[in-house]
Tab-separated table of C-alpha atoms in Angstrom:
chain	number	residue	atom	x	y	z
A	327	MET	CA	23.304	48.913	100.956
A	328	SER	CA	21.966	45.957	102.969
A	329	ILE	CA	19.430	46.072	105.792
A	330	ASP	CA	22.144	45.101	108.286
A	331	SER	CA	24.388	47.942	107.158
A	332	LEU	CA	21.489	50.382	107.455
A	333	ARG	CA	20.836	49.152	110.982
A	334	ARG	CA	24.503	49.532	111.908
A	335	SER	CA	24.504	53.024	110.438
A	336	ALA	CA	21.371	53.980	112.404
A	337	ARG	CA	22.862	52.636	115.647
A	338	ALA	CA	26.066	54.565	115.053
A	339	THR	CA	24.060	57.722	114.438
A	340	VAL	CA	22.171	57.565	117.731
A	341	SER	CA	24.759	55.930	119.987
A	342	GLY	CA	27.165	57.534	122.411
A	343	LEU	CA	25.074	60.549	123.427
A	344	PRO	CA	24.360	61.271	127.122
A	345	PRO	CA	20.927	60.433	128.645
A	346	GLY	CA	20.185	64.089	129.235
A	347	PHE	CA	20.302	64.729	125.510
A	348	TRP	CA	17.603	62.151	124.884
A	349	TRP	CA	15.297	63.769	127.443
A	350	LEU	CA	15.826	67.054	125.637
A	351	TRP	CA	15.171	65.260	122.332
A	352	LEU	CA	11.928	63.846	123.741
A	353	SER	CA	10.821	67.266	124.969
A	354	THR	CA	11.396	68.660	121.458
A	355	LEU	CA	9.356	65.855	119.900
A	356	VAL	CA	6.475	66.315	122.365
A	357	ASN	CA	6.483	70.068	121.917
A	358	ARG	CA	6.429	69.932	118.120
A	359	THR	CA	3.870	67.098	117.987
A	360	GLY	CA	1.384	69.505	119.532
A	361	ALA	CA	2.449	72.544	117.492
A	362	PHE	CA	-0.904	73.402	115.952
A	363	VAL	CA	-1.072	77.175	116.395
A	364	LEU	CA	1.284	78.309	113.648
A	365	THR	CA	0.195	75.560	111.282
A	366	PHE	CA	-3.497	76.475	111.404
A	367	LEU	CA	-3.473	80.102	112.565
A	368	SER	CA	-4.002	81.641	109.132
A	369	LEU	CA	-6.955	79.336	108.451
A	370	TYR	CA	-8.421	80.134	111.849
A	371	LEU	CA	-8.154	83.871	111.271
A	372	THR	CA	-9.617	83.841	107.763
A	373	ILE	CA	-12.182	81.022	107.854
A	374	GLU	CA	-13.266	80.931	111.488
A	375	LEU	CA	-13.068	84.630	112.412
A	376	GLY	CA	-13.546	86.141	108.949
A	377	HIS	CA	-10.433	88.310	108.864
A	378	SER	CA	-8.707	89.133	105.597
A	379	ALA	CA	-5.696	87.257	104.265
A	380	TRP	CA	-3.739	90.503	104.645
A	381	PHE	CA	-4.533	90.596	108.372
A	382	ALA	CA	-3.618	86.923	108.747
A	383	GLY	CA	-0.263	87.556	107.089
A	384	LEU	CA	0.351	90.568	109.315
A	385	VAL	CA	-0.412	88.587	112.477
A	386	VAL	CA	1.941	85.789	111.468
A	387	ALA	CA	4.632	88.351	110.638
A	388	LEU	CA	4.206	89.669	114.191
A	389	HIS	CA	5.168	86.210	115.415
A	390	GLY	CA	8.456	86.572	113.562
A	391	LEU	CA	8.894	90.107	114.907
A	392	GLY	CA	8.438	88.793	118.434
A	393	GLY	CA	11.198	86.306	117.737
A	394	VAL	CA	13.591	89.141	116.888
A	395	ALA	CA	13.225	90.379	120.478
A	396	GLY	CA	12.858	86.927	122.039
A	397	SER	CA	16.092	85.451	120.742
A	398	PRO	CA	18.550	87.852	122.431
A	399	LEU	CA	16.348	87.882	125.535
A	400	GLY	CA	16.497	84.102	125.749
A	401	GLY	CA	20.239	84.132	125.124
A	402	ALA	CA	20.882	86.557	127.986
A	403	LEU	CA	18.639	84.618	130.383
A	404	THR	CA	20.293	81.344	129.363
A	405	ASP	CA	23.719	82.593	130.422
A	406	ARG	CA	22.615	84.603	133.453
A	407	TRP	CA	19.705	82.575	134.835
A	408	GLY	CA	20.446	79.079	133.576
A	409	ARG	CA	19.421	76.764	130.769
A	410	ARG	CA	16.674	74.817	132.503
A	411	PRO	CA	14.878	77.778	134.179
A	412	THR	CA	14.833	79.630	130.854
A	413	MET	CA	13.426	76.619	129.013
A	414	VAL	CA	10.723	75.927	131.578
A	415	THR	CA	9.649	79.571	131.853
A	416	MET	CA	9.489	80.194	128.119
A	417	HIS	CA	7.726	76.910	127.389
A	418	LEU	CA	5.072	77.815	129.963
A	419	ALA	CA	4.767	81.317	128.476
A	420	ALA	CA	4.263	79.814	125.021
A	421	ALA	CA	1.664	77.426	126.442
A	422	ALA	CA	-0.202	80.305	128.064
A	423	SER	CA	-0.198	82.150	124.735
A	424	ALA	CA	-1.603	79.119	122.895
A	425	ALA	CA	-4.330	78.736	125.503
A	426	ALA	CA	-5.133	82.450	125.268
A	427	LEU	CA	-5.716	82.143	121.522
A	428	ALA	CA	-8.502	79.695	122.278
A	429	VAL	CA	-10.281	82.453	124.220
A	430	VAL	CA	-9.550	85.868	122.707
A	431	THR	CA	-11.361	86.985	119.561
A	432	SER	CA	-10.620	90.686	119.022
A	433	ALA	CA	-8.076	91.584	116.362
A	434	TRP	CA	-5.834	93.545	118.735
A	435	ALA	CA	-5.870	90.810	121.364
A	436	ILE	CA	-4.972	88.113	118.839
A	437	ALA	CA	-2.148	90.213	117.409
A	438	THR	CA	-0.758	90.869	120.909
A	439	VAL	CA	-0.917	87.213	121.939
A	440	VAL	CA	0.801	86.046	118.750
A	441	LEU	CA	3.532	88.657	119.220
A	442	LEU	CA	4.149	87.438	122.792
A	443	MET	CA	4.099	83.836	121.596
A	444	GLY	CA	6.833	84.720	119.093
A	445	VAL	CA	8.934	86.155	121.930
A	446	ALA	CA	8.498	83.049	124.092
A	447	MET	CA	9.019	80.463	121.355
A	448	GLN	CA	12.199	82.082	120.072
A	449	ALA	CA	13.535	82.808	123.569
A	450	VAL	CA	13.627	79.102	124.434
A	451	ARG	CA	15.869	78.121	121.519
A	452	PRO	CA	19.200	79.576	122.742
A	453	SER	CA	18.825	77.556	125.948
A	454	ILE	CA	18.168	74.357	123.974
A	455	ASN	CA	21.159	74.881	121.705
A	456	ALA	CA	23.411	75.889	124.596
A	457	THR	CA	22.361	72.800	126.564
A	458	ILE	CA	23.319	70.526	123.685
A	459	ALA	CA	26.711	72.218	123.407
A	460	ASP	CA	27.187	71.889	127.188
A	461	MET	CA	26.400	68.197	127.547
A	462	VAL	CA	27.579	66.650	124.262
A	463	PRO	CA	31.288	66.118	123.469
A	464	ALA	CA	32.556	68.566	120.868
A	465	HIS	CA	33.073	65.906	118.195
A	466	ASP	CA	29.419	64.843	118.492
A	467	VAL	CA	27.789	68.273	118.683
A	468	ARG	CA	26.766	68.496	115.018
A	469	ARG	CA	25.290	64.988	115.164
A	470	ALA	CA	23.305	65.946	118.274
A	471	TYR	CA	21.930	69.072	116.606
A	472	ALA	CA	20.943	66.998	113.577
A	473	LEU	CA	19.087	64.490	115.764
A	474	ASN	CA	17.261	67.257	117.615
A	475	TYR	CA	16.307	68.850	114.295
A	476	TRP	CA	15.032	65.475	113.149
A	477	ALA	CA	12.798	65.325	116.260
A	478	LEU	CA	11.500	68.812	115.464
A	479	ASN	CA	10.546	67.817	111.936
A	480	LEU	CA	9.089	64.482	112.978
A	481	GLY	CA	6.884	66.299	115.469
A	482	PHE	CA	5.996	68.934	112.866
A	483	ALA	CA	4.890	66.211	110.444
A	484	ILE	CA	2.773	64.506	113.103
A	485	ALA	CA	1.196	67.826	114.066
A	486	SER	CA	0.364	68.677	110.462
A	487	ILE	CA	-1.266	65.302	109.817
A	488	GLY	CA	-2.939	64.986	113.203
A	489	GLY	CA	-4.160	68.565	113.176
A	490	GLY	CA	-5.633	68.154	109.722
A	491	ALA	CA	-7.455	65.013	110.810
A	492	ALA	CA	-8.683	66.612	114.014
A	493	ILE	CA	-9.787	69.899	112.493
A	494	PHE	CA	-13.423	68.857	112.898
A	495	LEU	CA	-12.941	69.331	116.649
A	496	GLY	CA	-12.453	73.039	116.060
A	497	TYR	CA	-9.451	75.328	115.909
A	498	ARG	CA	-9.755	76.322	119.555
A	499	THR	CA	-9.479	72.687	120.601
A	500	LEU	CA	-6.264	72.374	118.625
A	501	PHE	CA	-4.858	75.445	120.357
A	502	VAL	CA	-5.663	73.927	123.763
A	503	VAL	CA	-3.929	70.691	122.732
A	504	ASP	CA	-0.917	72.783	121.700
A	505	ALA	CA	-0.878	74.390	125.144
A	506	VAL	CA	-1.097	71.006	126.890
A	507	ALA	CA	1.746	69.556	124.790
A	508	THR	CA	3.936	72.562	125.556
A	509	VAL	CA	3.246	72.238	129.287
A	510	LEU	CA	4.165	68.541	129.075
A	511	CYS	CA	7.393	69.553	127.358
A	512	ALA	CA	8.151	71.947	130.240
A	513	VAL	CA	7.428	69.182	132.764
A	514	ILE	CA	9.877	66.828	131.025
A	515	VAL	CA	12.564	69.507	131.114
A	516	PHE	CA	11.875	70.346	134.765
A	517	LEU	CA	11.844	66.748	136.002
A	518	ARG	CA	14.452	65.051	133.835
A	519	LEU	CA	16.878	67.578	132.378
A	520	PRO	CA	19.818	68.653	134.542
A	521	GLU	CA	21.102	72.202	134.576
A	522	THR	CA	24.173	72.342	132.345
A	523	ARG	CA	25.347	75.934	132.658
A	524	PRO	CA	29.113	75.747	133.211
A	525	GLU	CA	30.245	76.518	136.726
A	526	ALA	CA	32.577	79.428	137.317
A	527	ARG	CA	36.176	78.434	136.645
A	528	THR	CA	38.768	78.509	139.433
A	529	ASP	CA	42.536	78.835	139.391
A	530	LYS	CA	45.013	76.439	141.038
A	531	SER	CA	44.446	78.041	144.405
A	532	GLY	CA	40.685	77.592	144.150
A	533	ALA	CA	39.958	81.278	143.643
A	534	PRO	CA	37.297	82.065	141.024
A	535	VAL	CA	38.550	83.166	137.627
A	536	VAL	CA	36.948	86.407	136.499
A	537	GLU	CA	35.511	85.838	133.035
A	538	ASP	CA	35.325	88.645	130.517
A	539	LYS	CA	31.831	90.089	130.566
A	540	VAL	CA	29.960	89.342	127.364
A	541	SER	CA	27.094	91.562	126.213
A	542	MET	CA	25.163	91.423	122.972
A	543	LEU	CA	27.401	94.229	121.685
A	544	THR	CA	30.445	92.129	122.558
A	545	VAL	CA	29.025	89.236	120.585
A	546	LEU	CA	28.456	91.444	117.559
A	547	ARG	CA	32.060	92.672	117.762
A	548	ASP	CA	33.295	89.097	117.300
A	549	ALA	CA	34.177	89.374	113.626
A	550	PRO	CA	34.149	85.667	112.640
A	551	PHE	CA	30.865	85.116	114.421
A	552	ARG	CA	29.361	88.280	112.965
A	553	THR	CA	30.273	86.927	109.541
A	554	LEU	CA	28.596	83.604	110.342
A	555	VAL	CA	25.414	85.380	111.477
A	556	LEU	CA	25.155	87.586	108.392
A	557	LEU	CA	25.802	84.703	106.005
A	558	ASN	CA	23.192	82.654	107.851
A	559	LEU	CA	20.749	85.529	107.434
A	560	LEU	CA	21.245	85.312	103.668
A	561	VAL	CA	20.576	81.569	103.735
A	562	CYS	CA	17.511	82.086	105.957
A	563	LEU	CA	16.060	84.553	103.474
A	564	VAL	CA	16.461	81.976	100.705
A	565	PHE	CA	15.039	79.199	102.882
A	566	THR	CA	11.986	81.218	103.922
A	567	ALA	CA	11.086	82.583	100.475
A	568	PRO	CA	9.558	79.337	99.074
A	569	TRP	CA	7.008	79.141	101.855
A	570	ILE	CA	5.144	82.070	100.333
A	571	GLY	CA	6.629	82.247	96.842
A	572	LEU	CA	6.094	78.591	95.944
A	573	PRO	CA	2.291	78.469	96.432
A	574	LEU	CA	1.904	81.764	94.562
A	575	THR	CA	4.109	80.535	91.705
A	576	MET	CA	2.182	77.263	91.432
A	577	ALA	CA	-1.137	79.103	91.484
A	578	ASP	CA	0.136	81.418	88.747
A	579	GLN	CA	0.681	78.325	86.599
A	580	GLY	CA	-2.861	77.094	87.224
A	581	LEU	CA	-2.026	74.404	89.792
A	582	SER	CA	-4.447	73.880	92.668
A	583	PRO	CA	-3.789	74.524	96.373
A	584	SER	CA	-3.987	70.780	96.943
A	585	SER	CA	-1.066	70.349	94.538
A	586	TYR	CA	0.953	72.766	96.616
A	587	GLY	CA	0.064	70.804	99.751
A	588	VAL	CA	1.441	67.619	98.213
A	589	VAL	CA	4.584	69.342	96.940
A	590	ILE	CA	5.482	71.071	100.203
A	591	ALA	CA	4.811	67.846	102.145
A	592	VAL	CA	7.892	66.497	100.353
A	593	ASN	CA	9.991	68.737	102.596
A	594	GLY	CA	8.889	67.020	105.795
A	595	ILE	CA	8.914	63.550	104.256
A	596	VAL	CA	12.495	63.900	103.032
A	597	ILE	CA	13.729	65.230	106.381
A	598	VAL	CA	11.988	62.583	108.470
A	599	GLY	CA	13.058	59.809	106.117
A	600	PHE	CA	16.632	60.829	105.336
A	601	GLN	CA	17.975	63.188	108.030
A	602	LEU	CA	19.866	60.388	109.770
A	603	LEU	CA	21.376	59.173	106.496
A	604	VAL	CA	22.450	62.684	105.483
A	605	ASN	CA	23.967	63.159	108.919
A	606	LYS	CA	25.925	59.914	108.537
A	607	LEU	CA	27.234	60.918	105.103
A	608	THR	CA	28.280	64.400	106.242
A	609	ASP	CA	29.679	63.432	109.642
A	610	LYS	CA	33.242	64.655	110.250
A	611	ARG	CA	33.212	66.774	107.089
A	612	SER	CA	34.555	70.316	107.066
A	613	PRO	CA	31.891	72.701	108.395
A	614	VAL	CA	32.926	75.362	105.885
A	615	LEU	CA	32.488	72.974	102.967
A	616	LEU	CA	29.132	71.795	104.333
A	617	LEU	CA	27.848	75.344	104.765
A	618	GLY	CA	29.012	76.251	101.266
A	619	LEU	CA	27.422	73.116	99.806
A	620	SER	CA	24.124	73.718	101.587
A	621	SER	CA	24.014	77.297	100.315
A	622	LEU	CA	24.527	76.085	96.750
A	623	LEU	CA	21.760	73.512	97.180
A	624	PHE	CA	19.442	76.282	98.362
A	625	ALA	CA	20.476	78.361	95.347
A	626	VAL	CA	19.940	75.545	92.846
A	627	GLY	CA	16.703	74.316	94.407
A	628	THR	CA	14.999	77.688	94.669
A	629	GLY	CA	16.432	79.008	91.406
A	630	ALA	CA	15.156	75.965	89.502
A	631	THR	CA	11.631	76.767	90.700
A	632	ALA	CA	11.445	79.337	87.887
A	633	LEU	CA	11.928	76.501	85.386
A	634	ALA	CA	9.406	74.076	86.871
A	635	GLY	CA	6.105	73.585	85.083
A	636	SER	CA	4.450	70.659	86.825
A	637	SER	CA	3.832	69.401	90.344
A	638	ALA	CA	6.512	66.735	89.885
A	639	ALA	CA	9.070	69.314	88.800
A	640	PHE	CA	8.227	71.582	91.729
A	641	ALA	CA	8.597	68.589	94.059
A	642	VAL	CA	12.096	67.958	92.709
A	643	THR	CA	13.113	71.541	93.503
A	644	VAL	CA	11.805	71.081	97.051
A	645	VAL	CA	13.916	67.933	97.430
A	646	VAL	CA	17.052	69.825	96.391
A	647	TRP	CA	16.697	72.699	98.846
A	648	THR	CA	15.478	70.339	101.562
A	649	VAL	CA	18.792	68.464	101.375
A	650	GLY	CA	20.459	71.842	101.773
A	651	GLU	CA	18.297	72.464	104.836
A	652	MET	CA	19.255	69.108	106.389
A	653	ILE	CA	22.943	69.928	105.977
A	654	HIS	CA	22.799	73.596	106.929
A	655	VAL	CA	20.756	73.689	110.139
A	656	PRO	CA	22.848	71.355	112.342
A	657	THR	CA	26.136	72.526	110.818
A	658	ASN	CA	25.314	76.175	111.482
A	659	ALA	CA	24.263	75.427	115.073
A	660	ALA	CA	27.480	73.487	115.670
A	661	ALA	CA	29.550	76.314	114.146
A	662	THR	CA	27.839	78.760	116.500
A	663	ALA	CA	28.686	76.560	119.481
A	664	ARG	CA	32.269	76.277	118.238
A	665	LEU	CA	32.798	80.037	118.035
A	666	ALA	CA	31.071	80.836	121.344
A	667	PRO	CA	33.013	81.100	124.607
A	668	GLU	CA	31.741	78.525	127.084
A	669	HIS	CA	30.286	81.101	129.472
A	670	ALA	CA	28.492	82.995	126.659
A	671	ARG	CA	26.904	80.200	124.647
A	672	GLY	CA	23.397	81.452	125.311
A	673	ARG	CA	24.098	84.960	124.036
A	674	TYR	CA	25.828	83.648	120.921
A	675	GLN	CA	22.939	81.285	120.168
A	676	GLY	CA	20.534	84.154	120.851
A	677	VAL	CA	22.196	86.438	118.314
A	678	MET	CA	22.262	83.618	115.772
A	679	GLY	CA	18.567	83.020	116.433
A	680	MET	CA	17.882	86.642	115.533
A	681	SER	CA	18.971	85.927	111.960
A	682	TRP	CA	16.269	83.255	111.684
A	683	ALA	CA	13.679	85.549	113.259
A	684	VAL	CA	14.544	88.521	111.041
A	685	ALA	CA	14.230	86.317	107.967
A	686	GLY	CA	10.947	84.933	109.256
A	687	PHE	CA	9.609	88.466	109.429
A	688	ALA	CA	11.159	90.030	106.328
A	689	ALA	CA	11.203	87.217	103.753
A	690	PRO	CA	7.433	86.625	103.548
A	691	ILE	CA	6.797	90.335	103.080
A	692	GLY	CA	9.573	90.719	100.515
A	693	ALA	CA	8.671	87.552	98.611
A	694	GLY	CA	5.036	88.581	98.376
A	695	ALA	CA	5.969	92.048	97.137
A	696	ILE	CA	8.295	90.649	94.455
A	697	VAL	CA	5.705	88.135	93.226
A	698	ASP	CA	3.062	90.863	93.032
A	699	GLY	CA	5.522	93.241	91.344
A	700	PRO	CA	8.272	92.029	88.995
A	701	GLY	CA	6.986	88.459	89.169
A	702	PRO	CA	7.952	84.995	90.459
A	703	ASP	CA	10.876	84.551	88.078
A	704	VAL	CA	12.604	87.570	89.624
A	705	LEU	CA	12.091	86.112	93.103
A	706	TRP	CA	13.714	82.796	92.181
A	707	ALA	CA	16.573	84.476	90.347
A	708	ALA	CA	17.187	86.585	93.452
A	709	THR	CA	17.185	83.579	95.795
A	710	ALA	CA	19.624	81.754	93.513
A	711	ALA	CA	21.962	84.757	93.488
A	712	ILE	CA	21.765	85.164	97.266
A	713	GLY	CA	22.461	81.465	97.795
A	714	VAL	CA	25.556	81.590	95.583
A	715	LEU	CA	26.731	84.742	97.355
A	716	ALA	CA	26.364	82.994	100.731
A	717	ALA	CA	28.307	79.960	99.475
A	718	VAL	CA	31.170	82.166	98.295
A	719	GLY	CA	31.130	83.953	101.636
A	720	TYR	CA	31.396	80.737	103.633
A	721	LEU	CA	34.206	79.352	101.493
A	722	THR	CA	36.285	82.533	101.456
A	723	LEU	CA	35.582	84.307	104.743
A	724	LEU	CA	35.197	81.545	107.321
A	725	ARG	CA	37.680	78.900	106.216
A	726	GLN	CA	40.224	79.894	108.871
A	727	ALA	CA	37.729	80.637	111.656
A	728	LEU	CA	36.064	77.224	111.370
A	729	ALA	CA	39.189	75.209	110.636
A	730	GLU	CA	39.556	72.018	112.663
A	731	ASP	CA	42.620	73.393	114.451
A	732	ALA	CA	41.013	76.735	115.286
A	733	GLY	CA	42.179	76.585	118.871
A	734	SER	CA	41.917	74.391	121.913
A	735	ASP	CA	38.600	75.849	123.000
A	736	GLY	CA	37.173	75.972	119.517
A	737	HIS	CA	36.974	79.747	119.638
A	738	PRO	CA	39.429	81.584	117.425
A	739	ASP	CA	40.684	85.033	118.106
A	740	SER	CA	37.829	87.458	117.774
A	741	ASP	CA	39.709	90.535	116.641
A	742	ASP	CA	38.695	92.297	113.480
A	743	SER	CA	41.440	90.865	111.318
A	744	GLY	CA	40.730	88.196	108.800
A	745	ALA	CA	36.974	87.920	108.958
A	746	ASP	CA	35.932	91.526	109.241
A	747	ALA	CA	35.529	91.612	105.537
A	748	GLY	CA	33.010	88.927	106.193
A	749	GLY	CA	30.860	91.339	108.046
A	750	GLY	CA	28.531	90.340	105.329
A	751	PRO	CA	27.703	91.494	101.890
A	752	ASP	CA	27.616	94.934	103.492
A	753	SER	CA	18.983	79.122	109.672
A	754	ALA	CA	10.817	80.774	110.506
A	755	SER	CA	7.246	81.809	110.897
A	756	GLU	CA	4.129	81.273	108.875
A	757	THR	CA	2.556	83.210	106.050
A	758	ALA	CA	-1.075	83.441	105.283
A	759	ALA	CA	-0.465	81.013	102.467
A	760	ALA	CA	1.558	78.290	104.176
A	761	PRO	CA	3.251	77.304	107.418
A	762	VAL	CA	6.971	77.688	107.904
A	763	LYS	CA	8.886	75.541	110.369
A	764	SER	CA	11.064	77.328	112.807
A	765	ALA	CA	14.293	75.876	111.521
A	766	GLY	CA	16.439	77.755	113.944
A	767	ALA	CA	15.701	75.188	116.549
C-alpha cells in the first residue's frame, strides 16, 4: 500500500463527521491525557503511603464497584437531564475526587474517594455514547465510536508515558494535574458541545407524542438488548483478566516486572498505531460477524498465553487480543445505539456500561483467585472457553436482531421471542499489579 493510498484512507476515516463530534473527541483526548489517578494509584498506596498490595487491590476494585452504580445513574440523567449537563457535572465530580486524593491520607477516606470517583467516571460514559449516536448519521456511528476510542487510547498512552516521566514531582502533583485536565475537559464540553438530546416528537397537528416510559427494568426486559449485554459481559471478563493474570503468569515464569511493562505497552501501541486501519478494514461489515470475530480473537489471544514462554511470545498474544479489542469496543457501542429507542439512549448505554463495570470489579478478583489456586493455565483455558462461548452466542442469538434490515429505526421488536434464549449463558479498572483502561468509553 502506497503512502498516497494510506493518506486517502486516513482522510476517508476522519471525514464527514459533524464539528460537534470533534469537540467531543478533543474533550476525550484531554481528559485521558491527564488520567494519572488510576494508572499510578496502586503505586501511590503501596510505595508512598505504605499500604499493602491487598489494600491497593481492594481500593481499585471499589472504583469498579462505583462504576456499577454510576453507569445506570448516568444513563438515567442523560435521558432525563440532558447529555451536556450530565457530562459537565460528572467530569467536575471526577475532578474533585482526583483533587481530594492529593489531600486525604486515611485509608477510609481514600477508599471513599475512589468509590465516588468510580461513580462519576462511569456515569459520564452513557452521555458521551448517547451524544455520538445523536449527532452522527447512523451509517457512520461505528466509525465515530472507533475514533473516540482511539482518542481515549492515545490519551492513555500519553498519560502513562508522561506520568512515568513526571513521577519525580510526586504522586499528589499528578493527581492535581489529573483534576485540572478533567476540569478542562468539562470546560470544552460546556463551551463547545451542543445539547443533542432529541426533542419531544409531535404529530401532524403539532401535539406532543407521548413516548413509552423507559426505566432500567424496561431496558432489561428488551430481550435482544439483554442478550447483547450479557454476551458483552462475557467478553469484558476475558478482556479484563490479562491485566492481572498476565503479570502474575510472567512472574511465575521468572520474567521481570519490566518485561511485563514492555509486553503490556504493546496493547496501547497497537491501538494508537492501527485503530484507524482496523476501522477502515471493518467498515460496513456485519456487526454480528465483527462481534463474533472479536470474541474469537479474545479467546485465541488469552488462551495462547498458557503456551507462551518468552516476552516475545507474550507480546504476540497481546497483539491478538488487542485486535479483538479494537474491533469489539466500537462495534458493541454501535450495536447498543442501534437497539436503543431514540429517547432512551442514555439508559441503554448505562445498562451496557454496567457490564464493563461489573467485569472491572469481578475479573481482577476472580483472576487472582484462580492464579493463586488452580494456576495460570486454568485461567487462560477458562478465558478461551468463555470467548468461544461469546462468539457462538453472537453468531446464533443476535443475527436477526442486528441484521441490516432490522427496522427503520434500527430497533427491532423487543418482545421475548427469538432472542430470549440469548438471555445469556444462564466492553475496566485497575488492579494492584497493573492499570486497566476503561474500555467501555
